[in-house]
CSV table of C-alpha atoms and ligand atoms in Angstrom, one decimal:
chain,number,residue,atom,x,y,z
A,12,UNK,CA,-0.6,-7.1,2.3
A,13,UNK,CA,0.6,-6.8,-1.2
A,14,UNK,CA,1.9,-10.3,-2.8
A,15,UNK,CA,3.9,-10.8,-5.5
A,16,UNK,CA,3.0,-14.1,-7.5
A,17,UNK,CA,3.5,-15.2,-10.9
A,18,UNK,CA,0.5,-15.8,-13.1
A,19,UNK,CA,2.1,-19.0,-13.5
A,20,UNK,CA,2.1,-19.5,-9.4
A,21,UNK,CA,-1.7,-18.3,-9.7
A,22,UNK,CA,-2.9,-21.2,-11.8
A,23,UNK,CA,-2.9,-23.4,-8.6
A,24,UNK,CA,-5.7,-23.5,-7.0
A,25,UNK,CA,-4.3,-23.7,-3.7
A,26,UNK,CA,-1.9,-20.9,-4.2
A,27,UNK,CA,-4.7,-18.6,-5.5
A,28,UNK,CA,-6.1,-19.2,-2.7
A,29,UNK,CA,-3.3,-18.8,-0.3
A,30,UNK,CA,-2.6,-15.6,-2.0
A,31,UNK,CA,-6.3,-13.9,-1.3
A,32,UNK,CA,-5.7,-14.5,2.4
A,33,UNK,CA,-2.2,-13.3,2.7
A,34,UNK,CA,-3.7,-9.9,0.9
A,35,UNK,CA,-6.5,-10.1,3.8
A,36,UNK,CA,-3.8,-9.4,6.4
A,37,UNK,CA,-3.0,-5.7,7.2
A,38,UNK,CA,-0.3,-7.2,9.3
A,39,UNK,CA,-2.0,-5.1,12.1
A,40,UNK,CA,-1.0,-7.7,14.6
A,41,UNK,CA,-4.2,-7.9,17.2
A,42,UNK,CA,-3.8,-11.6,16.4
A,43,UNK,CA,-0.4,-11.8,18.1
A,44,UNK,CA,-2.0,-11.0,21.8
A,45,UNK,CA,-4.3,-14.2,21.3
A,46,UNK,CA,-1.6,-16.8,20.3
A,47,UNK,CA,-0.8,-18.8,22.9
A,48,UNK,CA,2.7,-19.6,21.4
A,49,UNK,CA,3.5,-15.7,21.2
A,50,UNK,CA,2.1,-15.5,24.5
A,51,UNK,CA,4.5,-18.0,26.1
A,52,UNK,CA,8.1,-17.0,24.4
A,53,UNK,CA,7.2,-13.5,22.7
A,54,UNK,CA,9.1,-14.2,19.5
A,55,UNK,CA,7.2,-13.0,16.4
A,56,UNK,CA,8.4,-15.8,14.5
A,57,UNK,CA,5.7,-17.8,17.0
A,58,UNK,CA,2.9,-15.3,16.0
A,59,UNK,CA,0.5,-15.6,13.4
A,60,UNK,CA,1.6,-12.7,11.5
A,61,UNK,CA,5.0,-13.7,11.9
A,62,UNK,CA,4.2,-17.4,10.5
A,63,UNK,CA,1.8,-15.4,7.8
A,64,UNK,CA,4.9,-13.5,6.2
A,65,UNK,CA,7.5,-16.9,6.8
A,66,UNK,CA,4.9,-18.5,4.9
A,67,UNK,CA,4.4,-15.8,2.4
A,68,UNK,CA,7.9,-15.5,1.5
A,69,UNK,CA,8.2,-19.3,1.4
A,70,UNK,CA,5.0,-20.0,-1.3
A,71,UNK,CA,6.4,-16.5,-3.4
A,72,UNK,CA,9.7,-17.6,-4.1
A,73,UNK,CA,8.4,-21.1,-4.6
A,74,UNK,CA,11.2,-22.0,-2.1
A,75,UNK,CA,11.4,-25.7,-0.4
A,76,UNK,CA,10.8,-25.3,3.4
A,77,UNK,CA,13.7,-24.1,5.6
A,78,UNK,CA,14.3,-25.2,9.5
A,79,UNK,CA,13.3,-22.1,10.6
A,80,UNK,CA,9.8,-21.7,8.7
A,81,UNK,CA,9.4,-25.9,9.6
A,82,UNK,CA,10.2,-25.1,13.5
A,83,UNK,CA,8.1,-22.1,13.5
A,84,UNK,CA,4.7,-23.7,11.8
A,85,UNK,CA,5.7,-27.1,13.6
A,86,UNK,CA,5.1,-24.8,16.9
A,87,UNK,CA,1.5,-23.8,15.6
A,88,UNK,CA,-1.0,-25.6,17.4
A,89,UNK,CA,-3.8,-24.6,14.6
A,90,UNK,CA,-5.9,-23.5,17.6
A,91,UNK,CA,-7.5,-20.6,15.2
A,92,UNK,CA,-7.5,-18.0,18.3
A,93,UNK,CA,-5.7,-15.9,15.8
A,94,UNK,CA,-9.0,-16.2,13.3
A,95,UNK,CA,-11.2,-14.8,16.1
A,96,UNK,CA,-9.5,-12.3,16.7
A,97,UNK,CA,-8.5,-10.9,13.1
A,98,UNK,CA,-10.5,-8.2,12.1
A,99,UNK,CA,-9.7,-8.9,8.5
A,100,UNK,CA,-11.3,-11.8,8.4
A,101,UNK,CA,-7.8,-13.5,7.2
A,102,UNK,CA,-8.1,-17.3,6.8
A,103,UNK,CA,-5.3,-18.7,8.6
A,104,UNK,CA,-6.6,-22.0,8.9
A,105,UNK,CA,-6.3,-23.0,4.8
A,106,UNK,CA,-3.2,-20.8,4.9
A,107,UNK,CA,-1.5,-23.2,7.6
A,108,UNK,CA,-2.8,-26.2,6.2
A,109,UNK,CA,-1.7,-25.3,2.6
A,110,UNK,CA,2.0,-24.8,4.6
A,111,UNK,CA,1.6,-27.9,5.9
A,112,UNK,CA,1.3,-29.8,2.5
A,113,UNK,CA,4.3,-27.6,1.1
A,114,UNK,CA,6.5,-28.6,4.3
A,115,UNK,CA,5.3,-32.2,3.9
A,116,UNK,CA,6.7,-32.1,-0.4
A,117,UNK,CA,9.7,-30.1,0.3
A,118,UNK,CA,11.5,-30.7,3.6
A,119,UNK,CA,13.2,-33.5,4.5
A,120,UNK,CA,12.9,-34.1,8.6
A,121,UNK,CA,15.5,-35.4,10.7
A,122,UNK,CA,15.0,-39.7,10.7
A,123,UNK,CA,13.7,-40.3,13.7
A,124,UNK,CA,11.3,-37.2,13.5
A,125,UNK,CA,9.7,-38.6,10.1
A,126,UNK,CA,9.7,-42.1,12.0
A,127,UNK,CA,7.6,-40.5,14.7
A,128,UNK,CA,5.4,-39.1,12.1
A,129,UNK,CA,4.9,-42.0,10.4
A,130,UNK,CA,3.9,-44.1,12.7
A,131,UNK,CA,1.6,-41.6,14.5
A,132,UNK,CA,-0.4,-41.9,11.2
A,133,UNK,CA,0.0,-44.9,10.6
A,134,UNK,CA,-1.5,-45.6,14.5
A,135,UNK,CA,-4.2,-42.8,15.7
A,136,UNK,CA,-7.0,-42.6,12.6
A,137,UNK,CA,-7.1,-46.6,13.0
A,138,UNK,CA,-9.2,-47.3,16.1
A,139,UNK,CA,-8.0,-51.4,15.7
A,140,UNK,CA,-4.6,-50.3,16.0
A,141,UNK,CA,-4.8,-47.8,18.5
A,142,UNK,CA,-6.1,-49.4,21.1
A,143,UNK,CA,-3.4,-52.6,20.5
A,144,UNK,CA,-0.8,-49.9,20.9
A,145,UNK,CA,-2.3,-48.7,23.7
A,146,UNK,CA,-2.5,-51.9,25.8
A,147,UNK,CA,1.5,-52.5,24.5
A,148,UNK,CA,1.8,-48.9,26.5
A,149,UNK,CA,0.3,-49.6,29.5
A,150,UNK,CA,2.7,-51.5,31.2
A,151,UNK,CA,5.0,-48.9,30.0
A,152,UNK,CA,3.6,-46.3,31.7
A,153,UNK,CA,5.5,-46.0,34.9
A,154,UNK,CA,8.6,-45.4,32.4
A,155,UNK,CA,7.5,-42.2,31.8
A,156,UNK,CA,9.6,-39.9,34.2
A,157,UNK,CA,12.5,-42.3,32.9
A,158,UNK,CA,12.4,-41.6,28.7
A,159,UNK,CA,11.5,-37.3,30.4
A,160,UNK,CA,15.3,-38.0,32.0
A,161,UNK,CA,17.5,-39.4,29.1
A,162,UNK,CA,15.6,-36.7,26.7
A,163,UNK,CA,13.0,-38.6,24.9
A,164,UNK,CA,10.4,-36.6,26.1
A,165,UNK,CA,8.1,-37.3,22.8
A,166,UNK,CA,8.0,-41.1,24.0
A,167,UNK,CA,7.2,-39.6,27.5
A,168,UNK,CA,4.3,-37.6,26.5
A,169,UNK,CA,2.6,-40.5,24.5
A,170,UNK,CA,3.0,-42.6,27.8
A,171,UNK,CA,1.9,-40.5,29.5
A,172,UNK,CA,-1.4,-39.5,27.3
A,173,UNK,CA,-2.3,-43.3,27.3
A,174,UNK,CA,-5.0,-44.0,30.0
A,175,UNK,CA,-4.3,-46.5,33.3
A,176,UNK,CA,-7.2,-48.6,32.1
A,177,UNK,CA,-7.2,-51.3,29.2
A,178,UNK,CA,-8.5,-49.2,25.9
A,179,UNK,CA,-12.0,-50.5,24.5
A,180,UNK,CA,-13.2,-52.5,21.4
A,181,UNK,CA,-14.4,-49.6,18.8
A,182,UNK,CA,-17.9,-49.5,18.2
A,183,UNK,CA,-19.1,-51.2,14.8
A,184,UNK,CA,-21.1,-50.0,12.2
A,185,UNK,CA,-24.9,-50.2,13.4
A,186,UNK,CA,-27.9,-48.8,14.1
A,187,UNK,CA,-29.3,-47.5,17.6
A,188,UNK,CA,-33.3,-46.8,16.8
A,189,UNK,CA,-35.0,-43.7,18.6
A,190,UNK,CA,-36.8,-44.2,21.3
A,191,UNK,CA,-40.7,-43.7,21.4
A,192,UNK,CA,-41.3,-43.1,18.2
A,193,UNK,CA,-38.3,-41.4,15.4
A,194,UNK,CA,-38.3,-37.5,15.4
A,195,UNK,CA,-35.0,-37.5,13.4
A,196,UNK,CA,-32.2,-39.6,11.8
A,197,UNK,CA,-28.6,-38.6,12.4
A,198,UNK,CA,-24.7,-40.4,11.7
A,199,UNK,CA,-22.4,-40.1,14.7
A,200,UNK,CA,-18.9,-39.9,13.5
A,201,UNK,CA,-17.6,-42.2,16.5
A,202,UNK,CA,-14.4,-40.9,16.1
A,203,UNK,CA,-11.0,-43.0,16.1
A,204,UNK,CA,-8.9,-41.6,19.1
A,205,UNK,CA,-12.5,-40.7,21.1
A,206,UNK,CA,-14.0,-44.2,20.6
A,207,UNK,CA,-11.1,-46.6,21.9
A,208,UNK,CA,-9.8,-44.0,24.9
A,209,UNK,CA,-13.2,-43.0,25.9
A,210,UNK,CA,-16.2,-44.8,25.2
A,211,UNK,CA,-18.2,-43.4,27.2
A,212,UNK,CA,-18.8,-40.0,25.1
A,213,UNK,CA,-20.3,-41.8,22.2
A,214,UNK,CA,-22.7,-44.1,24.9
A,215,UNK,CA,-23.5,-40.9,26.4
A,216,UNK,CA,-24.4,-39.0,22.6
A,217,UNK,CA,-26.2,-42.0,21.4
A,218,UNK,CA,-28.6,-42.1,24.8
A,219,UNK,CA,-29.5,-38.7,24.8
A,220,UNK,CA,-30.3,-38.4,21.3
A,221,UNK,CA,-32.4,-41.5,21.0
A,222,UNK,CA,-34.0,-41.1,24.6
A,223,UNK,CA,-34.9,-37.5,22.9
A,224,UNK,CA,-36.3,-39.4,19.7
A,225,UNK,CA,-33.7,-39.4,17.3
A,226,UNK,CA,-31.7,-42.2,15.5
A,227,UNK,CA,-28.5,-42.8,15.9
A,228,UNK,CA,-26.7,-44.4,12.5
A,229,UNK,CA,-22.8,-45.6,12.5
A,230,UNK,CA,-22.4,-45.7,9.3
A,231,UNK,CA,-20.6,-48.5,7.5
A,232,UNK,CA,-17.1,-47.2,5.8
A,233,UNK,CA,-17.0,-44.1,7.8
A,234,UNK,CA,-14.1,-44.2,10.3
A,235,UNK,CA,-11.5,-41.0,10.7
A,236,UNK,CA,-12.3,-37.3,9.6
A,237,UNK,CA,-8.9,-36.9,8.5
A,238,UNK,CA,-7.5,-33.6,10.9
A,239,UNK,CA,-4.9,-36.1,12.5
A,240,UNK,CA,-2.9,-36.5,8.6
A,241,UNK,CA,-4.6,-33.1,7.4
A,242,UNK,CA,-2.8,-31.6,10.5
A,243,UNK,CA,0.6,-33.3,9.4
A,244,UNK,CA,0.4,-31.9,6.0
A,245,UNK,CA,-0.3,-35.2,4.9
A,246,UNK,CA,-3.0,-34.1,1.9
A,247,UNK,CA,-3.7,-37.4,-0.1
A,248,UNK,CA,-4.0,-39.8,3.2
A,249,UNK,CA,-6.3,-37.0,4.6
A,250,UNK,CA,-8.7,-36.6,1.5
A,251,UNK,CA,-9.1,-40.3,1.1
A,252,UNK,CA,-10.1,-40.4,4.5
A,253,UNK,CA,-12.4,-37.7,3.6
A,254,UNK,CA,-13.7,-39.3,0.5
A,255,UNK,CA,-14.5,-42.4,2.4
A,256,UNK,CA,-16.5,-40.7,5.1
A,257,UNK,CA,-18.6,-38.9,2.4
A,258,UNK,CA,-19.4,-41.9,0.4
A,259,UNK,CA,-20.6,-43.5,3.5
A,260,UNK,CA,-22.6,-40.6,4.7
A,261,UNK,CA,-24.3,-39.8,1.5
A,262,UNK,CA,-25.1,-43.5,1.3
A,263,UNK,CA,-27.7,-42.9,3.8
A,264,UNK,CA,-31.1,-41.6,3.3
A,265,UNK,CA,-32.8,-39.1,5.3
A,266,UNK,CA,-29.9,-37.3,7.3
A,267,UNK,CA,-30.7,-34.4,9.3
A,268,UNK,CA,-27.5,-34.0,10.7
A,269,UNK,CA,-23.8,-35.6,11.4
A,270,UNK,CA,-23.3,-35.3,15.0
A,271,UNK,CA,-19.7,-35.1,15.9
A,272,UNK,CA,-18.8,-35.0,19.5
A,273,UNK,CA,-15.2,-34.7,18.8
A,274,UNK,CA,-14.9,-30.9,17.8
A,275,UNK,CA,-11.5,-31.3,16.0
A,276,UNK,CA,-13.0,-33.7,13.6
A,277,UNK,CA,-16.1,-31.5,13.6
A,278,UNK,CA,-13.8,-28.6,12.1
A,279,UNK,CA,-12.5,-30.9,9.2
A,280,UNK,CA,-15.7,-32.3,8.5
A,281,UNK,CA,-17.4,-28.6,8.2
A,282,UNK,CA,-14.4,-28.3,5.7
A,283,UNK,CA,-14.9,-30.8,3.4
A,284,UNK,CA,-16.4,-28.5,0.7
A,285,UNK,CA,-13.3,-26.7,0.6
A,286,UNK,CA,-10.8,-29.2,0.8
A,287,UNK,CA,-12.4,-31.2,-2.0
A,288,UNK,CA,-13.5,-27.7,-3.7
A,289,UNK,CA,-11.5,-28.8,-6.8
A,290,UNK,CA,-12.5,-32.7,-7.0
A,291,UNK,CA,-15.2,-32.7,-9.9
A,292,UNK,CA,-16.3,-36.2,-8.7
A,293,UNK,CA,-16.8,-35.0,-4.3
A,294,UNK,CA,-17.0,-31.4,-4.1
A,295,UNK,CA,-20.6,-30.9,-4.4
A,296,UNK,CA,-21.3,-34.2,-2.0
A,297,UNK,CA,-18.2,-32.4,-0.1
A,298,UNK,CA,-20.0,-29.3,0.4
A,299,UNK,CA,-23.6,-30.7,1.5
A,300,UNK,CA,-21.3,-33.0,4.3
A,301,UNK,CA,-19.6,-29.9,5.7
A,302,UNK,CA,-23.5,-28.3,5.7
A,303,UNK,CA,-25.0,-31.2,7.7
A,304,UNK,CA,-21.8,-31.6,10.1
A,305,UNK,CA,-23.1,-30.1,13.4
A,306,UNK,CA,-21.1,-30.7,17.2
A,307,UNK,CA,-22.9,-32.4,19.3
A,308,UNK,CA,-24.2,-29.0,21.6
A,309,UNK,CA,-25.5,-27.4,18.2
A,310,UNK,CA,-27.3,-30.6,17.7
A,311,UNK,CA,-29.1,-31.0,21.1
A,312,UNK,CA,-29.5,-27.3,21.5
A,313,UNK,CA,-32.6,-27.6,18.8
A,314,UNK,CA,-34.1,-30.5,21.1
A,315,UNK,CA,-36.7,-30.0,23.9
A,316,UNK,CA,-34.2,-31.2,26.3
A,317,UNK,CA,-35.5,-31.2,30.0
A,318,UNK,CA,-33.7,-32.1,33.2
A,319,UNK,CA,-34.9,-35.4,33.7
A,320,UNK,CA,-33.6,-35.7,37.3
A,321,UNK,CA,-33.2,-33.5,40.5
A,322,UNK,CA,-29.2,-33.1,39.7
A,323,UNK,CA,-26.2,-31.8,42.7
A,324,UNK,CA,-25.6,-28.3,42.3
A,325,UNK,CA,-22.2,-29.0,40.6
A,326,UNK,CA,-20.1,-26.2,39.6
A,327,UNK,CA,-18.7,-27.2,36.1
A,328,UNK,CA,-15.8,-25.2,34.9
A,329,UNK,CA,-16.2,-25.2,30.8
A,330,UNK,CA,-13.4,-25.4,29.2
A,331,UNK,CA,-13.6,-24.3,25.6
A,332,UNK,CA,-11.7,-26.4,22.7
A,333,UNK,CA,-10.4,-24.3,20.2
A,334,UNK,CA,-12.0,-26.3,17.6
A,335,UNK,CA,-15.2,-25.7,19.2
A,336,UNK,CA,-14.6,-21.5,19.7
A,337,UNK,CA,-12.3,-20.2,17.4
A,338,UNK,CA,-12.9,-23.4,14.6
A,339,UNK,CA,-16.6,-23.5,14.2
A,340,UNK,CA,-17.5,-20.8,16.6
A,341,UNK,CA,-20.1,-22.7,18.8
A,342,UNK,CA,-19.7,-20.7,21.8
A,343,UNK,CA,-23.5,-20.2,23.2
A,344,UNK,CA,-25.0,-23.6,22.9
A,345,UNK,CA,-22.6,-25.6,25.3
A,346,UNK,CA,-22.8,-23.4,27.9
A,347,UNK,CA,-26.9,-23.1,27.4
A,348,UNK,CA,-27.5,-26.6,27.8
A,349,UNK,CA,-25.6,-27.2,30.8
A,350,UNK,CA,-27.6,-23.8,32.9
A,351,UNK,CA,-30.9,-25.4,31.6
A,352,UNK,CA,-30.1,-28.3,33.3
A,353,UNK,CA,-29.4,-27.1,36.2
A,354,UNK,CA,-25.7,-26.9,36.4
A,355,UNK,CA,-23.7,-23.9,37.3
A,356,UNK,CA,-21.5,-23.0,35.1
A,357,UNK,CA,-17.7,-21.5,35.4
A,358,UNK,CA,-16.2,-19.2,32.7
A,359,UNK,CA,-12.5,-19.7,32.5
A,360,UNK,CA,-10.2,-17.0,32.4
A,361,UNK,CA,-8.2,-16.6,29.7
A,362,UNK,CA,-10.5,-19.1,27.8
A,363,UNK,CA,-8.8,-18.2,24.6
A,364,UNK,CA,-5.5,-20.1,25.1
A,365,UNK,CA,-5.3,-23.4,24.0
A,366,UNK,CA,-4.8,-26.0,26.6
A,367,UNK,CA,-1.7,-27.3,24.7
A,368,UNK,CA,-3.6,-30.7,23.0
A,369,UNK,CA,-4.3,-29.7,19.3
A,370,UNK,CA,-4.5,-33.2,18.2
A,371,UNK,CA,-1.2,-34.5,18.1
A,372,UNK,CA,1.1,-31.8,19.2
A,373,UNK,CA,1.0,-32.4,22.7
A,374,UNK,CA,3.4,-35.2,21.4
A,375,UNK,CA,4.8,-33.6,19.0
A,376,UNK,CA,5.9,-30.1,21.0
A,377,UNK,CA,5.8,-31.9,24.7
A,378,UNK,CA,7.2,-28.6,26.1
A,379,UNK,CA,5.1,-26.2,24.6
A,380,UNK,CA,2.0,-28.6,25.2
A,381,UNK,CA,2.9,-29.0,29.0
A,382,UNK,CA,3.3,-25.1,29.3
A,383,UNK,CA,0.1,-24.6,28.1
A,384,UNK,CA,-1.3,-27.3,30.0
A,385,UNK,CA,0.3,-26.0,33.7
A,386,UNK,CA,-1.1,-22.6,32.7
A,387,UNK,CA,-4.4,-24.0,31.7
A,388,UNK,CA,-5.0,-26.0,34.7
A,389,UNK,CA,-4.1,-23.1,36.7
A,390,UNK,CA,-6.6,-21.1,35.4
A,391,UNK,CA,-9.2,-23.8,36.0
A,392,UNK,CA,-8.7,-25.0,39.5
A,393,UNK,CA,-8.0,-21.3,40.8
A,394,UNK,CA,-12.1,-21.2,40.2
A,395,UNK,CA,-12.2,-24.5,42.3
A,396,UNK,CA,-15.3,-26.3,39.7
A,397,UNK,CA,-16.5,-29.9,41.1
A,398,UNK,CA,-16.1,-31.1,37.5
A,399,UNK,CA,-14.4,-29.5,34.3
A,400,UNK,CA,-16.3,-30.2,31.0
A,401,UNK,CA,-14.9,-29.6,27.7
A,402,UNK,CA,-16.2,-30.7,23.8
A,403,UNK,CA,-13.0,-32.5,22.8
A,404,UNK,CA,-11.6,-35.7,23.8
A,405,UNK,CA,-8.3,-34.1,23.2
A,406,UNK,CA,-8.5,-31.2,25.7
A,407,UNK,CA,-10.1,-33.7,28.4
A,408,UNK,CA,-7.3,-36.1,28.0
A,409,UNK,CA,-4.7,-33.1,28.4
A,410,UNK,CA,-6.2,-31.5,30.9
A,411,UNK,CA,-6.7,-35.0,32.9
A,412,UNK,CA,-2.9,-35.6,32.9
A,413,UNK,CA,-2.7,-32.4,34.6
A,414,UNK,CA,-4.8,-32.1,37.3
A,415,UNK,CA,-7.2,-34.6,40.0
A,416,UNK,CA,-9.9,-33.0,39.3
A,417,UNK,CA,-13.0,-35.0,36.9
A,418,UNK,CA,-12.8,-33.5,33.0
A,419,UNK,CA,-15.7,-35.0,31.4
A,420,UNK,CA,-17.2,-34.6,28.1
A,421,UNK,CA,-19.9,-31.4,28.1
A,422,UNK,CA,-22.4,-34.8,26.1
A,423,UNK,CA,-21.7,-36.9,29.5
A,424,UNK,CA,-23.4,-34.0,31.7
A,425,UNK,CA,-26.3,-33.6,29.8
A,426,UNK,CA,-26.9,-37.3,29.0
A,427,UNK,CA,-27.2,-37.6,33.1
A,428,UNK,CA,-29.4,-34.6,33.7
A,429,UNK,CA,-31.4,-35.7,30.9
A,430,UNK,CA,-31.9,-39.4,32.8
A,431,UNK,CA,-28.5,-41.5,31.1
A,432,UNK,CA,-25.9,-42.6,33.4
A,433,UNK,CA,-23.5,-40.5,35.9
A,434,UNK,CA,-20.4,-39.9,34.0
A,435,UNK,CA,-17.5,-42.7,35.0
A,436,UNK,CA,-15.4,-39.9,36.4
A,437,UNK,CA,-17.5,-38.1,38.9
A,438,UNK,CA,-18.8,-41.7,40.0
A,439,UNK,CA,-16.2,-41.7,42.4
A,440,UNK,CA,-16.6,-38.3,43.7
B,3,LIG,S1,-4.9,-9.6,13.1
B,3,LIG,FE1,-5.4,-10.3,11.0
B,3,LIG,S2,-4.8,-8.6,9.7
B,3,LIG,FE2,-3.9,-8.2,11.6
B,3,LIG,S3,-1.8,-9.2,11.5
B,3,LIG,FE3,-3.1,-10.7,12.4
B,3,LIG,S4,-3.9,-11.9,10.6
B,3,LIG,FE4,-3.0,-10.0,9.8
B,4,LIG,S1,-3.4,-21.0,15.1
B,4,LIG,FE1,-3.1,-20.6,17.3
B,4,LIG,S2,-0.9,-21.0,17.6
B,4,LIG,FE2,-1.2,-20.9,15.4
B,4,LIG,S3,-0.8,-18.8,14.9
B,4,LIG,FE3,-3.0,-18.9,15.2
B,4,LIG,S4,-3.2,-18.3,17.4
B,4,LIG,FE4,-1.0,-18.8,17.1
């Protein structure tokens, strides 16, 4: 695509490089078949290569943000199916997030919205917080169907995202030592959202990998990876979360790896390097970060993991988080682990499409989000699984809210065929 900046425009960093993806796209338009938004309303304008020439015409003219370009990357769930499926290799992912930051100078939302905002980040990368907010929800729950009817759905979707059960305390900085002698040293991000609505996840990452030998290290200072802000457009709260988690990180000796079992966060944290690209004093530590950042399947799938236990045939239906496909393309490994260990495993149809969670837009697009989620669910019970498993505590937690069958964390499976506990949700079953 030809552009049309200024040499003036070109002396910003981010602009320069907004402007070599925009001249990656041929405007072809495979990538529209993949977005889920396209594929619910058909409107180009909810495309990527419809949002690739609003934003090109917005950053070229140097113009502030205008409803319809805010509406139309507001409606982007940053799921990256577009990304896959490009064969230009055109990197929508920095171009949205570069957007993001110029919606966040430039346009002034509606009151209420910026409230909404604000307080979602003031509230979710805080796991202290979050989980007081979440037992103030709880007895609010059953209001749910109410705020839906008087049109304050956005309140109704956070109700209705915050679990039955009291949240837990957040785990502390610590160490949890290998067991039988150490074979490796990794940090666990533990995640802010992941660690107060289910702790289970990070019990079940920490027991595998120090029943397999390794060391587990929470890692004082480190707390949240920054997508939840980064996502909002919100550039200086997300790099000093960034910043923080690097100082902590490279405070420790003798990584081999940062496990993250949250895949959204995984996809920031394997960005670091280029979001702090331009910091003299972080982008090298930036770069080695994003290098040692592995998900918690690419992490276990170079262990001699064996099935430690004669486990029920279970059919699991694998759901695959954006952030895990299309974001850091870990596709194989997942899967791998869970037929070695003797589960059978489900593909589900139309396993591009987002389920509708993408951090905090299920909140922030309720109706958008709850398509996605009815057509999601669909999908997955039409193969009629025992269990669904997915990589991201947001896609379980979305996927829950729709359906009665047990989402579990892909970590919770293997930690029980590998001789850990039997995840909370399929103790009932
Ligand atoms: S598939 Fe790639 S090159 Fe084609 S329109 Fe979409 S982003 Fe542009
Ligand atoms: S990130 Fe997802 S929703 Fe956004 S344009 Fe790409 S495919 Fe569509």
């Amino acid at each position: 695509m030809q552009t049309n900046f200024t040499l003036a425009q070109l002396a910003d960093p981010d602009t320069a490089a907004s402007e070599k993806i925009l001249r990656a796209c041929v405007h072809c338009g495979f990538c529209t078949a993949t977005c889920p938004t396209y594929v619910l309303d058909g409107n180009e304008l909810d495309s990527p290569r419809g949002r690739i020439y609003l934003i090109k015409d917005m950053l070229e003219h140097d113009r502030p943000a205008t409803a319809e370009v805010v509406l139309h990357i507001d409606r982007c769930l940053s799921c990256l199916a577009c990304m896959t499926t490009c064969p230009s290799g055109v990197h929508y992912m920095h171009l949205v997030d570069h957007a993001r930051v110029h919606i966040e100078n430039t346009y002034d939302r509606p009151p209420l919205e910026r409230l909404l905002r604000a307080v979602l980040a003031w509230l979710l990368p805080y796991p202290q917080r979050f989980r007081l907010a979440l037992l103030a929800a709880l007895p609010a729950k059953p209001l749910a169907p109410l705020l839906d009817a008087i049109g304050l759905k956005r309140l109704a979707a956070m109700l209705r995202l915050a679990p039955w059960r009291g949240p837990q305390r957040p785990l502390g900085p610590q160490i949890f030592p290998a067991v039988g002698g150490r074979k490796g040293r990794v940090a666990l991000l533990a995640g802010c959202v992941n660690d107060v609505l289910a702790p289970q996840i990070n019990a079940s990452t920490i027991a595998v990998l120090t029943r397999h030998g390794i060391e587990v290290v929470l890692a004082e200072g480190a707390g949240c990876c920054g997508s939840l802000v980064h996502h909002m457009g919100r550039d200086d709260a997300a790099l000093a979360q960034a910043r923080a988690n690097i100082d902590a990180w490279t405070a420790l000796e003798g990584l081999d790896a940062i496990v993250i079992n949250t895949s959204g966060c995984g996809t920031t944290v394997k960005d670091y390097g280029f979001m702090l690209r331009t910091d003299p004093a972080y982008a090298e530590r930036a770069a080695r970060i994003s290098g040692l950042a592995k998900d918690v399947a690419e992490y276990l799938a170079t262990l001699p993991l064996k099935p430690a236990q004669a486990m029920p045939q279970l059919a699991v239906a694998y759901h695959a988080a954006c952030s895990l496909q299309h974001g850091q393309r870990v596709n194989r490994q997942p899967k791998e682990l869970l037929l070695k260990l003797g589960f059978k495993v489900l593909d589900v149809p139309d396993g591009h499409l987002c389920c509708g969670s993408a951090g905090t837009y299920n909140i922030l697009q309720p109706d958008f989000a709850i398509r996605l989620r009815e057509r999601k669910v669909g999908t997955i019970e039409r193969l009629r699984p025992d269990v669904i498993a997915a990589g991201n505590i947001g896609c379980i937690t979305q996927i829950a809210a729709g359906t009665k069958l047990p989402a579990v964390h892909t970590v919770e499976l293997i930690d029980w065929a590998t001789g850990g506990a039997r995840p909370p949700a399929l103790r009932a079953s």
